[in-house]
XYZ file of C-alpha atoms in Angstrom:
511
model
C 43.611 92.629 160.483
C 46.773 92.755 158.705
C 47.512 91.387 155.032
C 49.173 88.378 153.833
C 52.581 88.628 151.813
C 52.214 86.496 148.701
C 53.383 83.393 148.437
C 56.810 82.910 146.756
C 57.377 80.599 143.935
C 60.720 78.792 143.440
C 61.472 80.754 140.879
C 61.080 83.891 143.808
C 62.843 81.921 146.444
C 66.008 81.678 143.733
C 65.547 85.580 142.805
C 65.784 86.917 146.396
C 68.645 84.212 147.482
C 70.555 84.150 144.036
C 73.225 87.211 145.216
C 74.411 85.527 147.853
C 75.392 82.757 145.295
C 78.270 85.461 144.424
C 78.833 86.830 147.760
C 79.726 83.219 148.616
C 82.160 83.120 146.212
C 83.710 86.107 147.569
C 83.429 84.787 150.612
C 85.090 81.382 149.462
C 88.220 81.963 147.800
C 89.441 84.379 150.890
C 88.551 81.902 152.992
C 90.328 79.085 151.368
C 92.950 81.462 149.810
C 94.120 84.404 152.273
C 96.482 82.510 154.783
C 98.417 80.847 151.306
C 98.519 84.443 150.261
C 100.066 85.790 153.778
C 102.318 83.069 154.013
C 103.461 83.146 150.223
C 104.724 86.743 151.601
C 106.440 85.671 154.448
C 103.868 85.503 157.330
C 104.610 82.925 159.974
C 101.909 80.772 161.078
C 101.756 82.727 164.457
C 101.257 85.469 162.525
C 97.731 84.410 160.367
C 95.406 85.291 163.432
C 96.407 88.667 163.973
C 96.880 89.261 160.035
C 93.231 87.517 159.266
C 92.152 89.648 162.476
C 90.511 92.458 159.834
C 87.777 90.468 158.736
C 85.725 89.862 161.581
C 86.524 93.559 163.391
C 85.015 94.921 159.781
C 81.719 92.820 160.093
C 81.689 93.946 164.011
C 81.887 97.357 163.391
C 79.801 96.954 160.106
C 76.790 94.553 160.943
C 74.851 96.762 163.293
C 75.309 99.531 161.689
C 74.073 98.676 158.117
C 71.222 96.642 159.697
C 70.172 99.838 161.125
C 70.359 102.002 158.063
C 68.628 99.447 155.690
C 65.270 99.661 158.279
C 65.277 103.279 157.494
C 66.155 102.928 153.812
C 63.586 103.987 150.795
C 65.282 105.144 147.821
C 62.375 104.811 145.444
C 62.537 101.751 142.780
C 65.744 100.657 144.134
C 64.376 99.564 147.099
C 65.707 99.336 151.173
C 68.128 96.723 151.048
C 69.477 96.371 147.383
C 71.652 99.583 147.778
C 73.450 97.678 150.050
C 73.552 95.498 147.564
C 74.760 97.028 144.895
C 77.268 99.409 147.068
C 78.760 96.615 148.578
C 78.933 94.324 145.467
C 80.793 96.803 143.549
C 83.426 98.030 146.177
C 83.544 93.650 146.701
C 84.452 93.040 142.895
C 86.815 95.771 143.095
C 89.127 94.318 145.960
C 88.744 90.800 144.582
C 90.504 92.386 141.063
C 92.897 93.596 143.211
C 94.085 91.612 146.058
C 96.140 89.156 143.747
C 98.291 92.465 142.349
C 99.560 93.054 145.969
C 103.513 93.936 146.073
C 103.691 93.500 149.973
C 101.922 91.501 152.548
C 100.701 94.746 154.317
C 99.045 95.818 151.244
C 97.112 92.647 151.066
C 96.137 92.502 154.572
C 94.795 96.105 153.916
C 93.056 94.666 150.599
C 91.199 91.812 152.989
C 89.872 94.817 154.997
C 88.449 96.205 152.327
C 87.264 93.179 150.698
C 85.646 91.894 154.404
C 83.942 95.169 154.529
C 82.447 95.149 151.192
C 81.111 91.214 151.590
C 79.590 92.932 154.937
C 77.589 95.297 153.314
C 76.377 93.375 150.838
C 75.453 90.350 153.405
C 74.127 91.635 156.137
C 70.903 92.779 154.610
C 70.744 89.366 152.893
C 69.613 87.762 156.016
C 66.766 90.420 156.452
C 65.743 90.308 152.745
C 64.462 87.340 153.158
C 62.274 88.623 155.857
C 60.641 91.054 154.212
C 60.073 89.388 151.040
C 58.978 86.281 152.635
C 55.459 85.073 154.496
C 56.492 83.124 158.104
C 55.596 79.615 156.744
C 58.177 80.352 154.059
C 61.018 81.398 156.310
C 62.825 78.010 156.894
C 62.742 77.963 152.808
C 63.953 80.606 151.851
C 66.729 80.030 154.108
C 67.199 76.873 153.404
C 67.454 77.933 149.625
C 69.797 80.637 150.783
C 72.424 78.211 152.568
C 72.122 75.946 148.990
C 73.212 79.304 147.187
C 75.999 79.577 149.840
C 77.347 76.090 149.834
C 77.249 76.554 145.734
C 78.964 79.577 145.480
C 81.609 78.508 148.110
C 82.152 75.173 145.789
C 82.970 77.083 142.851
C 84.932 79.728 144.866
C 87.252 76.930 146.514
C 87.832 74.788 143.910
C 88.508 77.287 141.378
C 92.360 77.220 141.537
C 92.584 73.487 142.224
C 90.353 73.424 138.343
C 92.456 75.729 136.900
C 95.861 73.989 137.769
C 94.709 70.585 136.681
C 93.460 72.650 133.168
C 97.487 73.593 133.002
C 97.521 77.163 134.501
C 100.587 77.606 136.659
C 100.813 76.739 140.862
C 103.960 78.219 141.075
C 104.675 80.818 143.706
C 108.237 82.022 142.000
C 109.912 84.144 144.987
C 106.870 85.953 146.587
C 104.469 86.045 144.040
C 100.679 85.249 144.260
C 99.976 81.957 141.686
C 98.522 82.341 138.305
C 96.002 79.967 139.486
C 95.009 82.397 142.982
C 94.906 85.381 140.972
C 92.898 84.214 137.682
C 90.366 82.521 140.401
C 90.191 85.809 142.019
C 89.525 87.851 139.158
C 86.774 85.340 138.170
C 85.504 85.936 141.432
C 84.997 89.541 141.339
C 82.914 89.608 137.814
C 81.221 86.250 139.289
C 80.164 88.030 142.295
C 79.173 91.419 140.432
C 76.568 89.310 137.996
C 75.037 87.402 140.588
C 74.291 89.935 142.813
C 72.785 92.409 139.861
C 70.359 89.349 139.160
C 68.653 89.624 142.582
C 68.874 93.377 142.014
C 67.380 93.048 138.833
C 64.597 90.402 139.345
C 63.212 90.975 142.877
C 61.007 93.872 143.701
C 60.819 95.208 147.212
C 57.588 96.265 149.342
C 57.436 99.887 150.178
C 57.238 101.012 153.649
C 53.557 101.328 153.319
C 53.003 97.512 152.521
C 55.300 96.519 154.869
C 53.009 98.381 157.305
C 50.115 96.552 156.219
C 52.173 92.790 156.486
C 53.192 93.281 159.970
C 51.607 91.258 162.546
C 54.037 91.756 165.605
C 53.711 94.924 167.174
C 56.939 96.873 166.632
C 59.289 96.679 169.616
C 59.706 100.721 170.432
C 60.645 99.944 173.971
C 64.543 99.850 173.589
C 65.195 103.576 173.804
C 62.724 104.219 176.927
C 64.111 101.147 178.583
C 67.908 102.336 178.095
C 67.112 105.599 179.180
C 66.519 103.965 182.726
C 69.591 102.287 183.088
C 72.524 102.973 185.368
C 76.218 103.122 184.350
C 77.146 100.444 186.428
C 77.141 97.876 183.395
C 78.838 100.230 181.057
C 81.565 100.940 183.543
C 81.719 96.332 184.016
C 83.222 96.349 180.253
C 85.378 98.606 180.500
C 87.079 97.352 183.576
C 86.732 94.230 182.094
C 88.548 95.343 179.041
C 91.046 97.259 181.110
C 91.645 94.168 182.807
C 92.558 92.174 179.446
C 95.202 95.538 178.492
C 96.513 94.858 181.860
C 97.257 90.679 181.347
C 98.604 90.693 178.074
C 101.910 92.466 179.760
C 101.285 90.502 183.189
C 101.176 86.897 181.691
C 103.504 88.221 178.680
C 100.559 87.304 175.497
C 100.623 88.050 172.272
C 99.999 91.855 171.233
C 96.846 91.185 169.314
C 95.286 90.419 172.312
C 95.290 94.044 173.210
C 92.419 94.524 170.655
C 89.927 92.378 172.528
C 90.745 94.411 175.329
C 90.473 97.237 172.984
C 87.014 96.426 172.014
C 85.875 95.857 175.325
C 86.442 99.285 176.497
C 84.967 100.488 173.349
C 81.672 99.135 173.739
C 81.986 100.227 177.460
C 82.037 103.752 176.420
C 79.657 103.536 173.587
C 77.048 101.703 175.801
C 77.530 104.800 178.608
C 77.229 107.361 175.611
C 74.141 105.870 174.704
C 72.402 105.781 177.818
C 73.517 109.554 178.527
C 72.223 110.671 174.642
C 68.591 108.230 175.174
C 68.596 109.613 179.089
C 68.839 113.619 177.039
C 65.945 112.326 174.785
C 68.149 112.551 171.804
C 65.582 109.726 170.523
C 66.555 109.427 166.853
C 70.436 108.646 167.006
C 71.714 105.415 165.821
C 73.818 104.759 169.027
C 71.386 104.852 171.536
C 69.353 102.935 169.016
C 71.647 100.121 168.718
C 72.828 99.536 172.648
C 69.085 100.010 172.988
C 68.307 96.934 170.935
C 71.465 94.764 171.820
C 70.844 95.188 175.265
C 66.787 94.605 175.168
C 67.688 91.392 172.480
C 64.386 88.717 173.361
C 64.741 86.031 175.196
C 65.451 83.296 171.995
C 67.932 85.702 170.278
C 70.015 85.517 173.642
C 69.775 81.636 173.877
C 70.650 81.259 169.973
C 73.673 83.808 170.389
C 75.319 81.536 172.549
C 74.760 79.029 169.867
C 76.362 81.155 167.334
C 78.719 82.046 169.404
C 80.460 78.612 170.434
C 79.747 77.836 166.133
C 81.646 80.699 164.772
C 85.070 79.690 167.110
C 84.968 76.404 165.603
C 84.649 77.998 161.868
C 87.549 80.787 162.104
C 89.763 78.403 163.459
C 89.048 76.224 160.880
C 89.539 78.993 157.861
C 92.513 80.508 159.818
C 94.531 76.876 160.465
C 93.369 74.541 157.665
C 95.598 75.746 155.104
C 99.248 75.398 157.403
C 97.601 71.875 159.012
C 97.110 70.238 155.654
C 100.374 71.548 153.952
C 102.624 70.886 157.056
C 100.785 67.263 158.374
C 99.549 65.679 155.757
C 102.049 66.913 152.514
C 104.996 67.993 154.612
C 106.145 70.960 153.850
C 105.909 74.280 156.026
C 107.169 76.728 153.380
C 105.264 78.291 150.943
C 108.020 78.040 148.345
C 107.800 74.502 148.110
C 105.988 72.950 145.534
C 104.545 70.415 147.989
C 102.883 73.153 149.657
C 101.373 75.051 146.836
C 99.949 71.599 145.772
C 98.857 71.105 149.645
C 97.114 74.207 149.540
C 95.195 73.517 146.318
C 93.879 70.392 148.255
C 92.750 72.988 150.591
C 90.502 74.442 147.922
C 89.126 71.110 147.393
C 88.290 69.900 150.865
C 86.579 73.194 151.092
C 84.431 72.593 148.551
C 83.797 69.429 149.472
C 82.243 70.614 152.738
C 80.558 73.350 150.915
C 79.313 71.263 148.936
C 77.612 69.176 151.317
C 76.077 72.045 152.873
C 74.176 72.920 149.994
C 73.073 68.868 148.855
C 72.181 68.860 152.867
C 70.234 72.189 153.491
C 67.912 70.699 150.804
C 67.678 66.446 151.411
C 69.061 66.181 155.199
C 68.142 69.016 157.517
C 64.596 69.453 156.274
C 63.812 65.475 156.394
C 65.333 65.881 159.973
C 63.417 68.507 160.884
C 60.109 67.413 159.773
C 60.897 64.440 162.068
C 62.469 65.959 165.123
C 62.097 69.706 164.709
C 64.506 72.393 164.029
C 66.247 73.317 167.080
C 67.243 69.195 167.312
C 68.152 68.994 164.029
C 70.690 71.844 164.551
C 71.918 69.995 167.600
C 72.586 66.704 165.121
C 74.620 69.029 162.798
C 76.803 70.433 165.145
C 77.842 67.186 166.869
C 78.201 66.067 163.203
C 80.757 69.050 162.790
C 82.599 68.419 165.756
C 83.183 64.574 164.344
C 84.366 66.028 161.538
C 87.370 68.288 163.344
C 87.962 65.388 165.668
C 88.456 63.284 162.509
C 91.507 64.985 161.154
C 93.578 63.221 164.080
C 92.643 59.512 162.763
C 93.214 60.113 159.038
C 96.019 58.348 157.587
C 96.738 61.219 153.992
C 95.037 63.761 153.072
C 92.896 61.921 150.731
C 90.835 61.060 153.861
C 90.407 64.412 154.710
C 86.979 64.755 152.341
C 85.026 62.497 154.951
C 85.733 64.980 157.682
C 84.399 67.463 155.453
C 81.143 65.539 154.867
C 80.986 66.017 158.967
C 81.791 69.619 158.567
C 79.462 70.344 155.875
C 76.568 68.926 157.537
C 77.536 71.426 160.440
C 77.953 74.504 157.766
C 74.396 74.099 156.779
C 72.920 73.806 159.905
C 74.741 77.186 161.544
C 73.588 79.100 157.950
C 69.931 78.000 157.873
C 68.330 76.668 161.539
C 69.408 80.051 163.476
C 68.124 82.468 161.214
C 65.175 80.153 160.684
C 63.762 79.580 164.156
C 64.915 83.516 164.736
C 63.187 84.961 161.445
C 59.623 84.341 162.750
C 60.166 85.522 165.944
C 61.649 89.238 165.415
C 59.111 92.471 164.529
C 59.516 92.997 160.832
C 60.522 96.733 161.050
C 63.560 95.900 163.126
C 64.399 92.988 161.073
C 67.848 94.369 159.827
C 69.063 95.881 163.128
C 68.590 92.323 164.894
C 69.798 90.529 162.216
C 72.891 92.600 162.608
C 72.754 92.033 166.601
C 72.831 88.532 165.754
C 75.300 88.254 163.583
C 77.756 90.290 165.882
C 77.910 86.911 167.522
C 79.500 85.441 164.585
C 82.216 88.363 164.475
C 83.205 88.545 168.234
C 84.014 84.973 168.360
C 86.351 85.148 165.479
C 87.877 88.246 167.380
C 88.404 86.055 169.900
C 90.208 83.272 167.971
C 92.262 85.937 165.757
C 93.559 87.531 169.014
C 93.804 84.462 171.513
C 94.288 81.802 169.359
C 97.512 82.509 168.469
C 98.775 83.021 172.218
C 97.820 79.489 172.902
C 99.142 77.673 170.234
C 102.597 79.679 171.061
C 102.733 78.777 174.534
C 101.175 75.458 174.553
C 101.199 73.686 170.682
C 104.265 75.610 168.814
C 104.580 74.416 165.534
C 101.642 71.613 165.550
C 98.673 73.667 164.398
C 96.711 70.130 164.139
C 95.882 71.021 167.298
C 93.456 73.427 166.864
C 91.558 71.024 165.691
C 90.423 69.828 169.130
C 89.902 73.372 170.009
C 87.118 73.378 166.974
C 85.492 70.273 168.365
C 85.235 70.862 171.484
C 83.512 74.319 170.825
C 80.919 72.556 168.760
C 80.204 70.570 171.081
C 79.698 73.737 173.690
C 77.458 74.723 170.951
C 75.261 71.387 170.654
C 74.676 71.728 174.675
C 73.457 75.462 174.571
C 71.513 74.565 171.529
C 69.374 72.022 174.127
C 68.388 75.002 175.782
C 67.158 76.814 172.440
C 65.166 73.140 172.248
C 63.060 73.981 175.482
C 62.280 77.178 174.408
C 60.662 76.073 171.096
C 59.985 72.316 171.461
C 56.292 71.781 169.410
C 54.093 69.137 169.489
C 55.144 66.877 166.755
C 51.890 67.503 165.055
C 52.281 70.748 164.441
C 56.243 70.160 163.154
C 56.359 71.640 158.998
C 59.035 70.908 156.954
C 61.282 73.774 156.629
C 61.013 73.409 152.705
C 57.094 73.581 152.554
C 55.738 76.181 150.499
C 58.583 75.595 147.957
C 56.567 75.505 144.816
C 53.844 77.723 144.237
């Protein structure tokens, strides 16, 4: 019979989630901040998807492959995930410092590579962390505390230039410079991040593999490796003609070039996948290829349905953190060039409505989605956020000024802390704990691709079909939450519980 993990205090619960109070941060003020940047160096609006395309291709090609290093990570007192920690906080703090000193716009899109790629690291073995350190009954709370730490972080990051204006630092962009107020919030940023991420480091203590062994109650999956070994190449060989296909269209139907990267990627994975199966088919049973196509392709039943989920969510976000910026400054203050001072003060209203929704998320991961959940269980609950988040997008057509703006985010922030806590919560309990990092990373490859596919589509569309009205993305946004709420229905059928056996996802909460 296998042990119990002890149970967490609040005071635990805010030790293992307190880092990604900083990453969020990070995470925040390039959100909020990166298309003002481009544009303040002369990027067109059709230009922000292919320029903002770096950050989710980093956290594709990143994801997987740091979940499946931190499973196989002991370095003594540090622990298995907290060098990822620490690596990735530092090499974070260090492109935050300098993003804000860039000359050129290429040397800033090459600085949000680096910074997207450094958040990675440090975040993706966040979301298993909390799996190992956690028993199952205190799963939904330590993600729920984790999304508060998130929607905290991202209030300070966003609103951090809009404080430091109205406190008399400088807005003005003077040719094409960067804003005292984006570059002091920036450096804040970096040291902000740094701190808060040595705290978990500091105050949290990691079970060794031998523990770990002793806590785990599902037997571990080791069936991905035989089972690729028996496939055929037939699938492998469907992506790449697939991908092929998309090379082919974007000179046929004449779309943008940034679309040749999906296509791109699609052949990759093609020929990765058919690599795999030849190295696990060889009995080459240790390599981290065949180990991850393995896994993807063997993903249970729930992780499939909920990837859909994440999926449809993610669209909605990017566009959102892509167009926000050039919809507010252009609709609601009028101006379309970042050397107007209407725009710089548009964009600093940004900063706000993105804290606003931030915000939210953390007040609701803690009040709203655990009383809902108590009442109608988790999957539904995350079906009643999203439909609140596509409201919210929908919303931005009725508003008379941009002072109206913050109740859409209300709508939006109710969504944000749904997609960051119910997922990972109904998915946490359900995955073997010593391949906790590699599916995490799985998972959260469907929260890259579709942000791929905005960054290199997105921008075709709007061209041919909306040039010069980003507002309309907006629709786009809502309608793929709503996509989202209907596949979530069939996540509800999976795990639908009788009502008395419903916890609240914050049980367990104090000691």
């Amino acid at each position: 019979m296998s042990a119990e993990k002890p149970r967490q205090s609040f005071a635990g619960l805010w030790n293992i989630s307190f880092g990604f109070f900083g990453i969020q941060i990070g995470f925040a003020l390039q959100n909020a901040n990166m298309s003002r940047i481009f544009q303040t160096f002369g990027a067109r609006i059709d230009d922000l998807p292919w320029l903002w395309v770096a950050a989710p291709l980093t956290g594709l090609l990143i994801q997987p492959v740091i979940g499946h290093l931190s499973d196989r990570t002991w370095l003594g007192r540090l622990g298995r995930r907290r060098p990822y920690f620490v690596a990735g906080a530092i090499l974070a703090a260090l492109a935050l410092v300098s993003m804000p000193l860039a000359p050129f716009l290429l040397f800033a899109a090459v600085m949000l590579w680096v910074l997207d790629a450094s958040l990675n690291i440090s975040m993706e073995p966040f979301r298993a962390f909390v799996g190992d350190m956690l028993r199952k009954d205190q799963h939904a709370a330590g993600y729920a505390v984790q999304t508060a730490f998130i929607g905290a972080g991202a209030v300070v990051g966003s609103i951090f230039p809009w404080a430091l204006e109205h406190l008399g630092v400088s807005n003005h962009a003077a040719g094409s410079a960067i804003p005292d107020t984006v570059r002091y919030a920036f450096w804040f940023g970096g040291a902000a991040l740094f701190l808060a991420m040595l705290w978990t480091v500091v105050t949290t203590r990691e079970y060794p593999p031998d523990e770990m062994a002793a806590f785990e109650t599902n037997a571990p999956e080791a069936q991905s490796h035989s089972a690729l070994a028996t496939r055929n190449y037939g699938s492998s060989a469907i992506w790449i003609v697939a991908g092929a296909i998309i090379v082919w269209a974007v000179g046929a139907a004449a779309l943008e070039k940034e679309v040749y990267l999906l296509g791109g990627l699609l052949i990759a994975y093609g020929i990765a996948s058919g690599i795999g199966i030849a190295l696990a088919r060889s009995g080459a049973a240790s390599n981290m290829l065949s180990s991850i196509v393995g896994d993807f392709s063997g993903m249970p039943e729930l992780m499939k349905r909920l990837a859909l989920v994440q999926f449809c969510s993610w669209s909605a976000l990017f566009i959102m953190w892509i167009n926000t910026t050039p919809i507010v400054t252009q609709v609601f203050f009028g101006a379309a060039s970042a050397a107007s001072p209407r725009y710089q003060q548009g964009a600093n209203w940004v900063d706000l409505l993105f804290a606003t929704y931030n915000g939210t998320a953390a007040i609701a991961a803690l009040t709203l989605l655990p009383s809902l959940a108590a009442r109608i269980g988790q999957a539904r609950t995350h079906i009643v956020g999203l439909l609140c988040g596509a409201a919210g997008y929908a919303s931005f057509f009725a508003m008379p000024d941009a002072r109206w703006l913050l109740l859409s985010e209300i709508g939006i922030g109710i969504a944000w802390a749904s997609i960051l806590a119910m997922p990972y919560a109904i998915l946490a309990s359900s995955l073997p704990q010593q391949k906790l990092g590699i599916y995490m990373g799985l998972f959260n490859v469907f929260v890259v691709v579709p942000q791929l596919l905005v960054a290199t589509a997105m921008g075709s569309i709007m061209k041919r079909f909306f040039p010069g009205e980003p507002i309309w993305t907006m629709a786009f946004a809502a309608v793929t939450l709503l996509l989202a709420a209907l596949a979530m229905t069939r996540v509800d059928r999976l795990t639908r519980e009788p009502p008395a056996e419903r916890r609240s996802p914050l049980k367990g909460l104090s000691g």
